[in-house]
Amino acid sequence: SVSLKWSTPLISGDVKPLIGNIVPNSKIFSNLPFAPNEIAAVVGERLVILDGKGKPLSNYVFPETVSGVIGLSALFDTLSSSGAINSMGQVVLGLETIEAQRQDTLAVAYIAGFKQLDSSLQILRRISINLRDNSFKPNSSASLKPIMARKQDNNFYVYATANMSKPVIGDEFFVEPPFLRGLAQFNAGQIISEFPLPDVGDVRSSRVTLGPEVSFAQASYTNFEGKNLLLLPTYPSTGIDDIIPNDITTGGTSPSTPYLLGFDLSSESIVETFPLVDLSSVVKGNRPKIKSYYVDLNDNATGDSLFILVCEEYNGRDGSQGKSAIHLYDRFGNQLTSSENIDEPPYLPPSYQGKDNHYWSVATGDIDGYSANEWLPFFPNNRGKELVVTQSTREFAFAGSKLSILRYNSGPEISKPSPPDEYLFPFDTICTQKIKGWVACVNDFDGDDANGKEEIFLVDGSDIMVVRMRDYNDMRFRMGMPFDTVLTMTIPNQTISNLAIADVDGDGMNDMVVTTYDTTYVFGTPLAQTLVLNTPKYLQQNISYCAGDTLTFEWENLINGSGNVDIYFIRNGQFWDSLSIVKIISNYPNMTEKGSYKYHIDNRVIGYSGYFVVANSSNPARNYDTSSYITFNKPALRLDNIEDRYFYSGSEINLSGEAYCLDSLAFEFSEDGTVWYRIGTHKLDSAGIFDFKVQLPCLTIFGCNDSGSESSILGRVIGLKSIFADSTNILNIKVKPSPFPVSMDSSETACPTKEFKWDPLFMQFPCDTVSILVSLDGGYNFSHIASVPAVQKNFIWKIPTGLRDTVMMRFCCEGSCIRLDTLMGGIAPKYIKLVAPNPFRIPEIMQLVYTVPEATRVNIRIFDQANMLVKEIVRSENREPNVVHCDYWDGYLTDGSPAANGMYYVSLEFGNGAREIYPVFIRK
């Protein structure tokens, strides 16, 4: 019955959420046995807290006064004297920081909690250690990790580990500790909100300064016989062999040495639980990571239950090299196993040996369960808990990793079933099997009291596997298959970063909380009657929708996601008629606090009235809700007549009319009635009256050699509504090409030419190549003159002889819709009759004989080859038609100097702007 209860992306990534009763919320439903728990984590620059229903209680963005927070390290009950979460008082949150160089030269951490007046999350206090102390120089940056807290009288003590990752010894003759590593105690008083100031400083007399790093992993805590006991991990540094003093431990510690460190935090002062243990003789590799755990293993021979597990780990880099192992100590710090030869002093049984360079995943639980589960004499039932380990971890996958179940029994030797005449060591494996993944936790998830066994939760990438140890008498156990897989799950395309077990919603059954790099999921048994449909519902009157409308369903999940939903439409309300029940969608995802589905209305409901049902897919009879009664109509469209005129390519067509049950219009055109192209859309308002314009595109129906100057296309207006459409009758639209913007100037050379100019910037559509054509029969047939690049911007036409005085010119963009047909007259020169002598030499006189077409003023100018004016013979003088006129040039320039040899041009210019040019040559 394990299924998804809810999920949220608010907590995701490489985080380890903490679960507890952070806020004293009431029960989700009154008939549930417990109040819900909350899930909290630091995600980036935010502190996120989710309630048991998956809804965010806080998505707190750290203010500018809070910096360097990297994680949520602990939950503290402000009324607990033992440091445990007992849900009796306000729970506050310890926020650890990254090691950084701060401007104020402090090492800081923060305490956050809910302000009881308005239930808002805020930073309550900042704890800090002053690094300006001269003894720390030049070490001026450190991190703080709150790990435990407890209440005593009116004092609230917070304990935090401190670390400097790469310290240096500033003064070789130091008396005070030269850098800050170790354990600090802070008295936060009543935890009232005084942030940002004043800071809570540590109790200097309780500061435990240590040599190796102790903040790289979580400390281990237990409350045993009324005492608050703490174990710190240690990670030696390289290159520093000095002894770091403190006033708490029996001696100083070396940064390069691994230790077993235990402290009693039951009184106002920190004291040692046992004298510090130098592990140099126990570990066999270089620079081990030592993780120490208090574990409840229950020695069946003595009844002792509390032991210390020392995990020796190596990562294979940064000088950390060696064979990993697990050592067992009693709670007083006495060694119970050894990595030495067991036949030599101190004659201790062997520790549990691993392979080279790997970490350990560790958990404890009652794996073999009920007392009758035995196979004597080989496998007596181990009372209490066993140790569960894998060589793969959350951070470090190890090839060939094993899942091993270990127990500790100091009593008589226990025979192995195979090989004969061999015995189990006191600290040895019950069973071992190669398996992928790492141990996330151990928990009696199924709540089966009959077998009393707890399940083992393994994580491998995106996969979850839950296994249970088989009974000792099971033949499969005896054949080397000790574990039964009871549940497998895969979260596709996601990597799981954390898995925890807790009763999140207070229903008395455990839930599985899975965090990936994308989302946090809660799996378990979903609650019933958690879906409430809000829209469309409880309307005062019937409402209607059109084909293609979007009908939005909105519902609320009292639990964030009550499982996937099905949505049905009941035509005409006839729920007793199966043909009237239409399934709209099945198994629609429903994983958030509020669900919604947009239904684009289709033919399944058009023309009907009825209501909808939104129901839980897996439990529709108990978890559903219904909508109001709704009617659905069909679309319609009417178009006014358009103007009866020609339209140019690129020009606009005005369209008007009425539309019903449509939300937008579009204009379509076709050249052949088969293939239609859509241009221009118009969004309709609620009134349905439309009046809009569409721009004709660049129609490629006009060829450069085609006769005629117009054509026609087919058009229609389409009404749209989602997948639905309605169309007007087909229209016949007369169209012309887009005009070609050309100007024509007389040639300024002596040749009988015409220059045509254009600018592509003034063309409505892109143009690559311009074709120039001429027609002598009024546009029925055209002859190609030239094709030139449009960017050339001009063309000079050398007019052939014998051409008619008036012709039709065509300018056309090839492969485009830009084209212009225009008549051009007077293209042949005819007014200059004679220029003689030509060539001539000074002092000869050149004679210019000419006529004019009408009474006009004329200018006669001489230009050189550089188009520079060198002489004006006649200036604005009247000339009459039907008379031959003569004017002269003696070959001298305006400044009186004789013209040099070469070509010159005589320009005869008329009052209407027309002119003719004739060349003349001066020689020696």
Short mmCIF file of C-alpha atoms in Angstrom, two decimals, residues 33 39 51 59 96 117 170 255 268 277 302 393 439 441 469 474 514 531 560 626 631 775 792 803 808 811 840 885:
data_model
loop_
_atom_site.label_atom_id
_atom_site.label_comp_id
_atom_site.label_asym_id
_atom_site.label_seq_id
_atom_site.Cartn_x
_atom_site.Cartn_y
_atom_site.Cartn_z
CA PRO A 33 -3.90 9.75 16.54
CA ILE A 39 10.34 18.75 7.38
CA ASP A 51 4.16 20.93 7.29
CA ASN A 59 10.30 29.69 2.54
CA GLU A 96 25.78 25.83 10.45
CA LEU A 117 3.08 35.99 18.12
CA GLY A 170 51.78 31.65 13.65
CA PRO A 255 46.43 17.73 14.47
CA GLU A 268 27.26 23.51 33.29
CA VAL A 277 41.99 7.62 23.12
CA THR A 302 26.41 -9.47 29.62
CA THR A 393 27.80 5.60 1.09
CA VAL A 439 22.11 2.02 3.82
CA CYS A 441 18.10 3.80 7.44
CA MET A 469 16.37 -10.65 6.50
CA ASP A 474 14.57 -20.50 5.64
CA VAL A 514 12.85 10.79 -0.16
CA LEU A 531 -10.03 16.39 -2.34
CA ASN A 560 -0.46 17.94 -0.75
CA THR A 626 -18.68 17.35 -8.36
CA THR A 631 -23.97 24.02 -21.02
CA SER A 775 7.65 46.53 -74.19
CA GLN A 792 23.63 48.63 -57.15
CA LEU A 803 13.52 52.86 -80.88
CA MET A 808 6.65 50.77 -71.61
CA PHE A 811 11.19 47.10 -63.28
CA PHE A 840 38.04 71.65 -83.82
CA HIS A 885 19.06 78.60 -83.72
#
